[in-house]
Amino acid sequence: MTGDDDTPRMGFFTDTSVCIGCKACEVACKEWNAIPEDGLELTGMSYDNTQRLGSDSWRHVAFIEQRKPFGGPEPALTHEDVDVFAAASRLGTDPGSPDGHTELRWLMASDVCKHCTHAACLDVCPTGSLFRTEFGTVVVQEDVCNGCGYCVPACPYGVIDQRRDDGRAWKCTLCYDRLGVGMEPACAKSCPTESIQFGPLQELRERAAARVRQLHTAGVTDARLYGESPDDGVGGDGAFFLLLDEPEVYGLPPDPVVTTRDLPAMWRHAALAAASLAALAAAGFARRPR
Amino acid sequence: MSGRETPAGAQPGRRRRRRGRGEQPMVPDARFSSYYGRPVLNTPTWKPLDIAGYLYLGGLAGASSLLAAGADLTGRPALARTAKLGAAGAISLSLAALVHDLGRPARFLNMLRVLKPTSPMSMGSWLLAGYAPLTLAAAAGEVTGRYRLVGSAATAGAAVLGPAVATYTAVLVSDTAVPAWHEGYRQLPFVFAGSAATAAAGLALAAAPAGQAGPARRMAVLGTALELGAFHLMKHRMGLPAEAYERGRPRTLLRAAEALTASGAALALVCGRLRDRRPALAAGAALLSGSAALRFGVFHAGVASAEDPRYTVLPQRERLAARGS
Ligand code: SF4
């Protein structure tokens, strides 16, 4: 799915390798879109007190603390041959830790609606409230949504949710109002490290591929793109990511599939089941008329 | 900076390797990782009483319409009356539950704003928009005894749409990312069809005289066989998310459903030969409550499967491993 003929499909490339976890994107999003407060909780999940995407969090910065060995020598049983002065002189410059201690790796990633090419939320919406914009993004029309809640369990990424007091479904609009007047979305605008990059999807894909190559050359072999491939189960994401670990570590599904891909088969099975029910009832009447 | 990251990233031991390919998803992977154990999916916001109730009442109505038409055709007026009133009452209640569940009930007519084949809820709304008036017309004809032709036409029409009303709800819940619902999409319509048959048969057994309830008794037995058989198959084929049906509240509900439905069907088999009305009443009550327990069990199992990231992540990992990537 591309945008209109004259409007290219727009999206986000979120490069988590340069995210510093400042949450400027979360704040800018809340401010610009006038999203209500949704609880001030201290979770103990590293610096993450937002916890998840939902009706009142359209950007969510995930924080993952990992212990990873830094590839130093195996710990020796005795320490006679360790030159402590030489080791001390390397402090701060040598990543290797002679005693085999591990060091903390801190992953941060700003998550957002993926604006799927094949969007389950949009497919299942019975009112037509969810629609595809001229920028190829997926947006809820709040004056149409009747709060049926179908989009909530349909989204394979756990993005869209219903606001309890208001009853309607809400999610990232990729700042549809700002795009309309040629501005970039609030989160991308506020990101100080350009972890969130906004632009025509095609261009972002090229930029992302170059970035992965660069990181691999530098030895960061963990770097991988997530959601950029048009061949995945949702036809590719309009908002895709560069990750440094498996997707599920960040709370993302490793192989999401748009549920409506199986819908024709579902209707076929339901039709067969309906026929069976009718046959079953007929069988009930067919025997010994009374 | 990247110099420091290099060794951290290059740790081969962290890569999850799948041994089990394809067929043994019941074995949980010890190296499964998640984000602080948080669910990947957002939990359905549907209210259990409204939506499980909607699934149940839709089934009761749809199968009752079949009984009503059959009873009309074979000259069983008391059975026809029970089934027509039952269908009209159940579908009215189910529509009320559906509207009650909306975040903006005043906007319920927006359901008919578009006709969308990709949305089972849209298709279902149009289906009900056709079906509900037919059941009401059939029931009105029955009660007033006037406009017989209109009444029979409505009864026949409702019987044509009834089976779809009873089974489309399986598509409604399967067409989501919820593992325990989606992965059962092949069998769930049959489970719901069987469950609809037992519910309608239960109502007929409890309310119609034994002399006319023969078809309902046979429907109870056949429906039970279909429901239990399809449900067993569904859990067998589903892989890991089937666990959600075997734990906690869903397990209790589904065990109760099984026991109630099976004993209701057994009672239905014998009560045709008894003079006493009480066994038929008991059979009817058991079948009706068994069908309800099944819908609530399926509903809660789905919610539980959405709340545990294992059911989302592990089957997807299996899939990736099977594709060799
Ligand atoms: S990520 Fe979820 S909410 Fe966003 S477009 Fe895809 S299905 Fe819809």
Coordinates of C-alpha atoms and ligand atoms in Angstrom, one line a residue:
Chain A
M1 CA 0.0 0.0 0.0
T2 CA 1.5 3.3 -1.0
G3 CA 0.2 6.7 -0.4
D4 CA -1.8 8.6 -3.0
D5 CA -0.2 9.0 -6.4
D6 CA 1.2 12.4 -5.5
T7 CA 1.7 11.7 -1.8
P8 CA 4.3 9.1 -0.9
R9 CA 3.6 6.8 2.0
M10 CA 5.1 8.4 5.2
G11 CA 6.4 6.6 8.2
F12 CA 8.8 6.3 11.1
F13 CA 12.2 4.6 11.3
T14 CA 13.0 4.3 15.0
D15 CA 16.7 3.6 15.4
T16 CA 16.9 2.3 19.0
S17 CA 20.7 2.1 18.9
V18 CA 20.8 5.8 19.5
C19 CA 17.9 6.2 21.8
I20 CA 18.9 7.7 25.2
G21 CA 15.6 7.1 27.0
C22 CA 14.9 10.8 27.6
K23 CA 11.1 10.3 26.8
A24 CA 10.9 13.6 25.0
C25 CA 8.8 11.7 22.4
E26 CA 6.3 10.6 25.0
V27 CA 6.0 14.1 26.4
A28 CA 5.8 15.8 23.0
C29 CA 3.1 13.3 21.9
K30 CA 1.0 13.8 25.0
E31 CA 1.3 17.5 24.8
W32 CA 0.5 17.9 21.1
N33 CA -2.3 15.4 21.0
A34 CA -3.8 16.5 24.4
I35 CA -3.8 13.0 25.7
P36 CA -5.1 12.6 29.2
E37 CA -2.9 11.5 32.1
D38 CA -3.1 7.7 32.7
G39 CA -1.7 7.1 36.1
L40 CA 1.6 8.0 37.8
E41 CA 3.0 4.8 38.9
L42 CA 6.5 3.7 39.8
T43 CA 6.9 0.2 38.4
G44 CA 10.4 -0.8 39.1
M45 CA 10.8 -1.8 35.5
S46 CA 14.0 0.1 35.0
Y47 CA 13.1 3.7 34.0
D48 CA 9.8 2.6 32.4
N49 CA 6.8 3.8 34.2
T50 CA 4.6 4.1 31.1
Q51 CA 4.6 0.3 30.8
R52 CA 2.8 -0.1 27.5
L53 CA 1.2 1.5 24.5
G54 CA -2.5 2.2 25.0
S55 CA -5.3 4.6 24.6
D56 CA -3.4 7.2 26.5
S57 CA 0.2 6.4 25.6
W58 CA 0.9 6.6 21.9
R59 CA 4.7 6.5 22.3
H60 CA 6.2 4.2 24.9
V61 CA 9.9 4.1 25.7
A62 CA 11.0 0.6 26.8
F63 CA 14.0 0.1 29.1
I64 CA 15.8 -3.2 29.2
E65 CA 18.7 -3.9 31.5
Q66 CA 20.8 -6.8 30.5
R67 CA 23.9 -8.4 31.9
K68 CA 26.2 -9.4 29.1
P69 CA 29.8 -10.6 29.5
F70 CA 32.3 -8.3 27.9
G71 CA 34.4 -11.0 26.3
G72 CA 37.3 -10.8 28.7
P73 CA 39.4 -13.8 29.6
E74 CA 37.9 -16.6 31.5
P75 CA 38.2 -16.1 35.3
A76 CA 41.3 -17.9 36.6
L77 CA 41.1 -19.9 39.7
T78 CA 44.1 -18.1 41.2
H79 CA 45.0 -14.5 40.7
E80 CA 48.8 -14.8 41.2
D81 CA 49.5 -14.0 37.6
V82 CA 47.3 -10.9 37.4
D83 CA 49.1 -7.7 37.3
V84 CA 46.7 -5.5 39.2
F85 CA 48.5 -2.3 38.3
A86 CA 48.4 -3.1 34.7
A87 CA 44.7 -3.9 35.0
A88 CA 44.1 -0.7 36.8
S89 CA 45.8 1.3 34.2
R90 CA 43.4 -0.1 31.6
L91 CA 40.3 0.9 33.6
G92 CA 37.9 2.9 31.6
T93 CA 39.5 2.2 28.3
D94 CA 39.5 -1.6 28.1
P95 CA 36.1 -3.2 27.8
G96 CA 37.5 -6.6 28.9
S97 CA 37.1 -7.3 32.5
P98 CA 39.8 -9.7 33.8
D99 CA 37.7 -11.2 36.5
G100 CA 34.9 -12.2 34.2
H101 CA 32.4 -9.8 35.6
T102 CA 29.6 -8.9 33.3
E103 CA 28.6 -5.4 32.5
L104 CA 25.2 -3.8 32.1
R105 CA 23.7 -3.3 28.7
W106 CA 20.9 -0.9 28.7
L107 CA 18.5 -1.1 25.8
M108 CA 16.0 1.7 25.1
A109 CA 13.4 1.8 22.4
S110 CA 10.5 4.1 21.7
D111 CA 7.6 2.0 20.5
V112 CA 4.6 3.3 18.5
C113 CA 1.7 2.2 16.3
K114 CA 3.2 0.4 13.4
H115 CA 0.7 1.8 10.8
C116 CA 0.6 -1.7 9.2
T117 CA 0.3 -2.2 5.5
H118 CA -2.4 -4.7 6.3
A119 CA -3.9 -3.3 9.5
A120 CA -6.1 -5.7 11.5
C121 CA -7.6 -2.8 13.5
L122 CA -8.7 -1.1 10.3
D123 CA -10.0 -4.4 8.7
V124 CA -12.2 -5.4 11.6
C125 CA -13.6 -1.9 12.4
P126 CA -17.3 -2.3 11.7
T127 CA -18.1 1.5 11.5
G128 CA -15.4 2.6 9.1
S129 CA -14.1 4.8 11.8
L130 CA -10.5 3.5 11.2
F131 CA -9.3 4.5 7.8
R132 CA -6.2 4.8 5.6
T133 CA -5.1 8.3 5.1
E134 CA -3.5 9.8 2.0
F135 CA -0.1 9.4 3.7
G136 CA -0.7 5.6 4.0
T137 CA -1.2 5.9 7.8
V138 CA -4.0 4.4 9.9
V139 CA -6.2 6.8 11.8
V140 CA -9.3 6.6 14.0
Q141 CA -12.1 9.1 13.3
E142 CA -13.3 9.9 16.8
D143 CA -16.6 11.3 15.7
V144 CA -17.5 7.9 14.1
C145 CA -16.0 5.4 16.6
N146 CA -18.8 3.8 18.7
G147 CA -16.5 2.0 21.0
C148 CA -17.2 -1.6 20.0
G149 CA -13.7 -2.5 21.0
Y150 CA -13.1 -4.9 18.2
C151 CA -9.8 -3.3 17.1
V152 CA -8.3 -3.8 20.6
P153 CA -7.8 -7.6 20.4
A154 CA -7.3 -7.5 16.6
C155 CA -4.1 -5.5 16.7
P156 CA -1.2 -8.0 16.8
Y157 CA 1.1 -5.5 18.5
G158 CA -1.1 -4.5 21.4
V159 CA -1.3 -0.8 20.3
I160 CA -4.8 0.5 20.1
D161 CA -7.0 0.6 23.2
Q162 CA -10.3 1.9 24.5
R163 CA -10.4 4.9 26.8
R164 CA -12.5 3.7 29.8
D165 CA -14.3 6.9 30.6
D166 CA -14.7 8.1 27.0
G167 CA -15.5 4.7 25.5
R168 CA -13.8 5.2 22.2
A169 CA -10.6 3.7 20.8
W170 CA -7.5 5.8 20.5
K171 CA -4.0 5.4 19.1
C172 CA -1.2 7.2 17.3
T173 CA -2.3 9.2 14.3
L174 CA 1.2 9.8 13.1
C175 CA 0.2 13.4 13.8
Y176 CA -2.3 13.5 10.9
D177 CA -3.0 17.2 11.7
R178 CA 0.7 18.1 11.5
L179 CA 1.3 16.1 8.3
G180 CA -1.5 17.9 6.7
V181 CA 0.3 21.2 7.0
G182 CA 3.7 19.8 6.1
M183 CA 5.1 19.4 9.6
E184 CA 6.7 16.3 11.0
P185 CA 5.1 14.4 13.9
A186 CA 5.7 15.8 17.4
C187 CA 7.8 12.8 18.6
A188 CA 10.2 12.9 15.7
K189 CA 10.5 16.7 16.0
S190 CA 11.4 16.4 19.7
C191 CA 13.8 13.5 19.5
P192 CA 17.3 14.9 20.4
T193 CA 19.3 12.0 18.9
E194 CA 17.3 11.4 15.7
S195 CA 16.4 8.0 17.0
I196 CA 12.9 8.7 15.7
Q197 CA 13.2 9.6 12.0
F198 CA 10.2 10.6 9.9
G199 CA 10.0 10.6 6.2
P200 CA 8.8 8.9 3.0
L201 CA 8.9 5.1 3.8
Q202 CA 11.0 4.2 0.8
E203 CA 13.7 6.6 1.8
L204 CA 13.6 5.5 5.4
R205 CA 14.0 1.9 4.3
E206 CA 17.2 2.8 2.4
R207 CA 18.5 4.8 5.3
A208 CA 17.8 1.9 7.7
A209 CA 19.5 -0.7 5.5
A210 CA 22.6 1.6 5.4
R211 CA 22.5 2.0 9.2
V212 CA 22.4 -1.8 9.8
R213 CA 25.4 -2.2 7.4
Q214 CA 27.3 0.4 9.3
L215 CA 26.6 -1.2 12.7
H216 CA 27.5 -4.6 11.4
T217 CA 30.8 -3.3 10.1
A218 CA 31.4 -1.8 13.5
G219 CA 30.9 -5.2 15.0
V220 CA 27.4 -4.7 16.4
T221 CA 26.2 -7.9 14.9
D222 CA 23.0 -7.8 17.0
A223 CA 21.6 -5.0 15.0
R224 CA 18.6 -6.0 13.0
L225 CA 15.6 -4.3 11.4
Y226 CA 12.1 -5.1 12.6
G227 CA 8.9 -4.5 10.5
E228 CA 10.7 -3.1 7.5
S229 CA 10.0 -6.1 5.2
P230 CA 6.9 -5.8 2.9
D231 CA 6.9 -9.7 3.0
D232 CA 6.1 -10.0 6.7
G233 CA 2.8 -11.1 8.1
V234 CA 1.4 -7.5 8.1
G235 CA 2.8 -6.5 4.7
G236 CA 5.4 -4.4 6.4
D237 CA 5.1 -1.6 9.0
G238 CA 4.8 2.0 8.2
A239 CA 6.7 2.5 11.5
F240 CA 9.6 0.1 11.7
F241 CA 12.6 -0.3 14.0
L242 CA 16.3 -1.1 14.3
L243 CA 16.6 -3.4 17.4
L244 CA 19.6 -4.8 19.2
D245 CA 18.0 -7.9 20.5
E246 CA 15.1 -10.2 19.6
P247 CA 11.8 -8.4 19.3
E248 CA 10.1 -10.1 22.2
V249 CA 12.8 -8.7 24.5
Y250 CA 11.2 -5.3 23.7
G251 CA 7.7 -6.7 24.1
L252 CA 7.2 -6.9 20.3
P253 CA 5.8 -10.1 18.6
P254 CA 8.5 -11.9 16.7
D255 CA 6.3 -12.9 13.8
P256 CA 3.0 -10.9 13.8
V257 CA 0.4 -11.8 11.2
V258 CA -2.7 -9.8 10.4
T259 CA -5.6 -11.9 11.6
T260 CA -7.8 -11.1 8.6
R261 CA -5.3 -13.1 6.4
D262 CA -7.2 -16.2 7.6
L263 CA -10.7 -14.6 7.3
P264 CA -11.7 -16.3 4.1
A265 CA -10.9 -19.6 5.6
M266 CA -12.8 -18.6 8.8
W267 CA -15.9 -17.8 6.8
R268 CA -15.7 -21.1 4.9
H269 CA -15.5 -23.0 8.2
A270 CA -18.4 -21.0 9.6
A271 CA -20.5 -21.7 6.6
L272 CA -19.8 -25.4 6.8
A273 CA -20.7 -25.3 10.5
A274 CA -23.9 -23.5 9.8
A275 CA -24.8 -26.2 7.2
S276 CA -24.0 -28.9 9.8
L277 CA -26.3 -27.2 12.3
A278 CA -29.1 -27.1 9.8
A279 CA -28.5 -30.7 8.9
L280 CA -28.5 -31.7 12.5
A281 CA -31.8 -30.0 13.1
A282 CA -33.3 -31.7 10.0
A283 CA -32.0 -35.0 11.2
G284 CA -33.9 -34.4 14.4
F285 CA -37.1 -34.0 12.5
A286 CA -36.5 -36.6 9.9
R287 CA -36.9 -39.6 12.2
R288 CA -40.2 -41.2 13.1
P289 CA -42.7 -38.4 12.7
R290 CA -45.0 -38.1 15.8
Chain B
M1 CA 31.4 3.8 21.9
S2 CA 30.8 1.1 19.4
G3 CA 34.0 -0.5 20.5
R4 CA 32.4 -1.1 23.9
E5 CA 29.2 -2.4 22.4
T6 CA 30.9 -4.9 20.2
P7 CA 31.7 -7.6 22.6
A8 CA 28.4 -7.2 24.4
G9 CA 26.5 -7.7 21.2
A10 CA 28.5 -10.6 19.9
Q11 CA 27.4 -13.2 22.4
P12 CA 26.4 -16.3 20.5
G13 CA 25.0 -18.1 23.6
R14 CA 22.1 -15.7 23.8
R15 CA 20.6 -16.7 20.5
R16 CA 17.6 -18.8 21.2
R17 CA 17.8 -22.1 19.4
R18 CA 14.6 -24.0 18.7
R19 CA 14.9 -27.7 18.8
G20 CA 11.3 -28.6 18.5
R21 CA 10.1 -28.0 15.0
G22 CA 6.5 -27.9 14.1
E23 CA 4.6 -30.4 16.2
Q24 CA 5.5 -30.2 19.9
P25 CA 4.4 -26.7 20.9
M26 CA 3.1 -28.0 24.3
V27 CA 6.6 -28.0 25.6
P28 CA 7.4 -24.5 27.0
D29 CA 10.7 -23.1 26.1
A30 CA 12.8 -22.3 29.1
R31 CA 14.6 -19.5 27.3
F32 CA 11.5 -17.6 26.4
S33 CA 11.9 -13.9 27.0
S34 CA 9.5 -11.2 27.3
Y35 CA 9.3 -7.5 28.4
Y36 CA 9.0 -7.8 32.2
G37 CA 6.4 -10.6 31.6
R38 CA 4.0 -8.0 30.1
P39 CA 1.5 -9.1 27.5
V40 CA 2.3 -8.4 23.9
L41 CA -1.4 -7.9 23.1
N42 CA -3.8 -5.5 24.7
T43 CA -6.5 -7.4 26.6
P44 CA -10.0 -7.4 25.1
T45 CA -12.1 -4.7 26.7
W46 CA -15.3 -6.6 26.0
K47 CA -17.4 -7.1 29.2
P48 CA -17.7 -10.9 29.8
L49 CA -21.4 -10.8 30.7
D50 CA -22.2 -8.8 27.6
I51 CA -20.1 -10.6 25.0
A52 CA -20.1 -14.1 26.3
G53 CA -23.8 -13.6 26.8
Y54 CA -24.1 -12.3 23.3
L55 CA -22.4 -15.4 21.9
Y56 CA -24.7 -17.7 23.9
L57 CA -28.0 -15.9 23.2
G58 CA -27.2 -15.7 19.5
G59 CA -26.7 -19.5 19.4
L60 CA -29.9 -20.1 21.4
A61 CA -31.8 -17.9 19.0
G62 CA -30.3 -19.3 15.8
A63 CA -30.9 -22.9 16.6
S64 CA -34.4 -22.2 18.0
S65 CA -35.4 -20.7 14.6
L66 CA -34.5 -24.1 13.1
L67 CA -36.7 -25.9 15.6
A68 CA -39.5 -23.4 15.0
A69 CA -39.5 -24.0 11.3
G70 CA -39.3 -27.8 11.6
A71 CA -42.1 -27.8 14.2
D72 CA -44.3 -25.7 11.9
L73 CA -43.6 -28.1 9.0
T74 CA -44.3 -31.2 11.0
G75 CA -47.3 -30.0 12.9
R76 CA -45.9 -29.5 16.4
P77 CA -47.6 -26.3 17.5
A78 CA -46.4 -26.2 21.1
L79 CA -42.8 -26.8 20.1
A80 CA -43.1 -24.1 17.4
R81 CA -44.5 -21.7 19.9
T82 CA -41.7 -22.3 22.4
A83 CA -39.0 -22.0 19.7
K84 CA -40.4 -18.9 18.1
L85 CA -40.8 -17.0 21.4
G86 CA -37.4 -18.3 22.5
A87 CA -35.7 -17.1 19.4
A88 CA -37.3 -13.6 19.5
G89 CA -36.5 -13.2 23.2
A90 CA -32.9 -14.5 23.0
I91 CA -32.0 -12.3 20.0
S92 CA -33.6 -9.2 21.6
L93 CA -31.5 -9.8 24.7
S94 CA -28.4 -10.4 22.7
L95 CA -28.8 -7.2 20.8
A96 CA -29.3 -5.4 24.1
A97 CA -26.1 -6.9 25.4
L98 CA -24.2 -5.9 22.3
V99 CA -25.4 -2.3 22.5
H100 CA -24.7 -2.2 26.2
D101 CA -21.1 -3.3 25.6
L102 CA -20.4 -0.3 23.3
G103 CA -18.3 2.5 24.6
R104 CA -20.7 4.8 22.9
P105 CA -24.1 3.0 23.0
A106 CA -25.9 6.0 21.4
R107 CA -23.8 5.5 18.3
F108 CA -24.9 1.8 17.8
L109 CA -26.5 2.7 14.4
N110 CA -22.9 3.4 13.1
M111 CA -22.7 -0.4 12.9
L112 CA -24.8 0.0 9.7
R113 CA -22.8 2.9 8.4
V114 CA -20.8 0.6 6.1
L115 CA -20.9 -3.0 4.9
K116 CA -17.5 -4.4 5.4
P117 CA -16.7 -8.1 4.5
T118 CA -13.4 -7.8 6.3
S119 CA -15.2 -7.1 9.6
P120 CA -17.2 -10.0 11.1
M121 CA -18.8 -7.4 13.4
S122 CA -20.1 -5.4 10.4
M123 CA -21.3 -8.6 8.6
G124 CA -22.9 -9.8 11.9
S125 CA -24.7 -6.4 12.4
W126 CA -26.2 -6.7 8.9
L127 CA -27.1 -10.3 9.5
L128 CA -28.9 -9.4 12.8
A129 CA -30.6 -6.5 11.1
G130 CA -32.2 -9.0 8.9
Y131 CA -32.7 -11.8 11.3
A132 CA -34.0 -10.1 14.4
P133 CA -37.1 -8.6 12.7
L134 CA -37.9 -12.0 11.2
T135 CA -37.9 -13.7 14.6
L136 CA -40.0 -10.9 16.0
A137 CA -42.5 -11.2 13.1
A138 CA -42.6 -15.0 13.6
A139 CA -43.2 -14.6 17.3
A140 CA -45.8 -11.9 16.8
G141 CA -47.6 -14.2 14.3
E142 CA -47.5 -17.0 16.8
V143 CA -48.9 -14.9 19.6
T144 CA -51.6 -13.1 17.7
G145 CA -52.6 -16.0 15.5
R146 CA -53.1 -13.5 12.6
Y147 CA -51.4 -12.9 9.3
R148 CA -50.5 -16.6 9.2
L149 CA -48.8 -16.3 5.8
V150 CA -46.5 -13.5 7.0
G151 CA -45.7 -15.5 10.1
S152 CA -44.8 -18.6 8.2
A153 CA -42.6 -16.7 5.8
A154 CA -40.9 -15.0 8.7
T155 CA -40.4 -18.3 10.4
A156 CA -38.8 -19.8 7.2
G157 CA -36.6 -16.8 6.7
A158 CA -35.4 -16.9 10.3
A159 CA -34.6 -20.6 9.9
V160 CA -32.5 -19.7 6.8
L161 CA -30.5 -17.1 8.7
G162 CA -30.5 -18.8 12.1
P163 CA -27.5 -21.1 11.5
A164 CA -25.4 -18.2 10.3
V165 CA -26.4 -16.2 13.4
A166 CA -25.3 -19.2 15.6
T167 CA -21.9 -19.7 13.9
Y168 CA -20.7 -16.3 12.7
T169 CA -19.9 -15.4 16.4
A170 CA -17.1 -18.0 16.2
V171 CA -15.6 -15.9 13.3
L172 CA -16.1 -12.8 15.4
V173 CA -13.8 -13.9 18.1
S174 CA -11.4 -15.9 15.9
D175 CA -10.7 -12.8 13.7
T176 CA -8.5 -11.3 16.4
A177 CA -4.8 -11.7 17.5
V178 CA -6.0 -13.5 20.6
P179 CA -4.1 -16.9 20.4
A180 CA -6.8 -19.2 22.0
W181 CA -9.5 -17.8 19.7
H182 CA -7.6 -17.3 16.5
E183 CA -5.8 -20.6 16.5
G184 CA -9.1 -22.4 16.9
Y185 CA -10.8 -20.8 13.9
R186 CA -11.3 -24.1 12.0
Q187 CA -13.2 -25.9 14.8
L188 CA -14.7 -23.1 16.9
P189 CA -17.7 -22.6 14.5
F190 CA -18.6 -26.2 14.9
V191 CA -18.2 -26.0 18.7
F192 CA -20.6 -23.0 18.6
A193 CA -23.0 -24.8 16.2
G194 CA -23.2 -27.8 18.6
S195 CA -23.5 -25.5 21.6
A196 CA -26.3 -23.6 19.9
A197 CA -28.2 -26.8 19.2
T198 CA -27.9 -28.0 22.8
A199 CA -29.2 -24.6 24.1
A200 CA -32.2 -24.5 21.8
A201 CA -32.9 -28.1 22.5
G202 CA -32.7 -27.4 26.2
L203 CA -35.2 -24.6 26.0
A204 CA -37.6 -26.8 24.0
L205 CA -37.2 -29.7 26.4
A206 CA -38.0 -27.6 29.4
A207 CA -40.9 -25.7 27.9
A208 CA -42.6 -27.9 25.3
P209 CA -44.7 -31.0 26.1
A210 CA -42.8 -34.4 25.8
G211 CA -45.1 -35.5 23.0
Q212 CA -43.8 -32.8 20.7
A213 CA -40.2 -32.6 21.9
G214 CA -38.8 -35.6 20.0
P215 CA -36.8 -33.5 17.6
A216 CA -35.4 -31.4 20.4
R217 CA -34.2 -34.6 22.2
R218 CA -32.4 -35.8 19.1
M219 CA -31.0 -32.3 18.5
A220 CA -29.7 -32.3 22.1
V221 CA -27.8 -35.6 21.6
L222 CA -26.4 -34.7 18.1
G223 CA -25.5 -31.2 19.3
T224 CA -23.7 -32.5 22.3
A225 CA -21.7 -34.9 20.1
L226 CA -20.8 -32.1 17.7
E227 CA -19.9 -29.6 20.5
L228 CA -17.7 -32.0 22.5
G229 CA -16.1 -33.6 19.5
A230 CA -15.2 -30.3 17.8
F231 CA -14.0 -28.8 21.1
H232 CA -11.7 -31.8 21.7
L233 CA -10.3 -31.6 18.2
M234 CA -9.8 -27.8 18.6
K235 CA -7.7 -28.2 21.7
H236 CA -5.8 -31.0 20.2
R237 CA -4.9 -29.1 17.0
M238 CA -4.3 -25.7 18.6
G239 CA -0.9 -26.2 20.1
L240 CA 0.4 -24.2 23.1
P241 CA -2.6 -21.8 23.4
A242 CA -4.8 -24.8 24.2
E243 CA -3.3 -24.5 27.7
A244 CA -5.4 -21.5 28.3
Y245 CA -8.5 -23.7 28.2
E246 CA -7.0 -26.0 30.8
R247 CA -6.2 -23.6 33.6
G248 CA -8.0 -21.5 36.2
R249 CA -11.4 -20.2 35.6
P250 CA -11.8 -21.3 32.0
R251 CA -11.0 -24.8 33.0
T252 CA -13.7 -24.8 35.7
L253 CA -16.2 -23.3 33.4
L254 CA -15.5 -25.8 30.6
R255 CA -15.5 -28.8 32.9
A256 CA -18.9 -27.7 34.1
A257 CA -20.0 -27.1 30.6
E258 CA -18.9 -30.6 29.6
A259 CA -20.6 -32.3 32.6
L260 CA -23.9 -30.3 32.2
T261 CA -24.1 -30.8 28.5
A262 CA -23.3 -34.5 28.6
S263 CA -25.7 -35.2 31.5
G264 CA -28.4 -33.0 29.9
A265 CA -28.1 -35.1 26.7
A266 CA -28.2 -38.3 28.6
L267 CA -31.3 -37.2 30.4
A268 CA -32.9 -36.1 27.1
L269 CA -32.4 -39.6 25.8
V270 CA -34.5 -41.1 28.5
C271 CA -37.0 -38.4 29.4
G272 CA -39.1 -39.0 26.2
R273 CA -40.3 -42.3 27.7
L274 CA -41.2 -40.9 31.1
R275 CA -44.5 -39.4 32.3
D276 CA -42.8 -37.2 34.9
R277 CA -42.0 -33.7 33.5
R278 CA -39.2 -33.2 36.0
P279 CA -36.4 -35.1 34.1
A280 CA -37.2 -33.1 31.0
L281 CA -37.0 -29.8 33.0
A282 CA -33.7 -30.9 34.5
A283 CA -32.3 -31.9 31.1
G284 CA -33.4 -28.5 29.7
A285 CA -31.8 -26.6 32.6
A286 CA -28.6 -28.6 32.3
L287 CA -28.3 -28.1 28.5
L288 CA -29.1 -24.4 28.7
S289 CA -26.6 -23.7 31.5
G290 CA -24.0 -26.0 29.9
S291 CA -24.1 -24.0 26.7
A292 CA -23.8 -20.8 28.6
A293 CA -20.8 -22.1 30.6
L294 CA -19.1 -23.1 27.4
R295 CA -19.4 -19.6 25.9
F296 CA -18.1 -18.0 29.1
G297 CA -15.3 -20.6 29.3
V298 CA -14.2 -19.8 25.7
F299 CA -14.4 -16.1 26.4
H300 CA -12.3 -16.2 29.5
A301 CA -9.7 -18.6 27.9
G302 CA -9.2 -16.1 25.1
V303 CA -8.7 -13.3 27.6
A304 CA -6.2 -15.4 29.6
S305 CA -4.3 -16.3 26.4
A306 CA -4.0 -12.6 25.5
E307 CA -2.7 -11.7 28.9
D308 CA 0.2 -14.2 28.8
P309 CA 3.0 -13.3 26.4
R310 CA 4.0 -16.9 26.1
Y311 CA 1.0 -17.7 24.0
T312 CA 1.8 -14.9 21.6
V313 CA 5.6 -15.3 21.4
L314 CA 6.2 -19.0 21.5
P315 CA 4.0 -20.1 18.6
Q316 CA 5.4 -17.3 16.5
R317 CA 8.9 -18.4 17.3
E318 CA 7.9 -22.0 16.3
R319 CA 6.6 -20.6 13.1
L320 CA 9.9 -18.7 12.4
A321 CA 11.9 -21.8 13.2
A322 CA 9.8 -23.9 10.9
R323 CA 10.5 -21.4 8.1
G324 CA 14.2 -21.6 9.0
S325 CA 14.8 -17.9 9.8
Ligands
SF4_1 S1 0.0 -1.6 14.9 FE1 -2.1 -2.2 15.6 S2 -3.2 -0.2 15.8 FE2 -1.3 0.2 14.6 S3 -2.1 0.0 12.4 FE3 -1.2 -2.1 13.0 S4 -3.1 -3.2 13.8 FE4 -3.6 -1.0 13.8

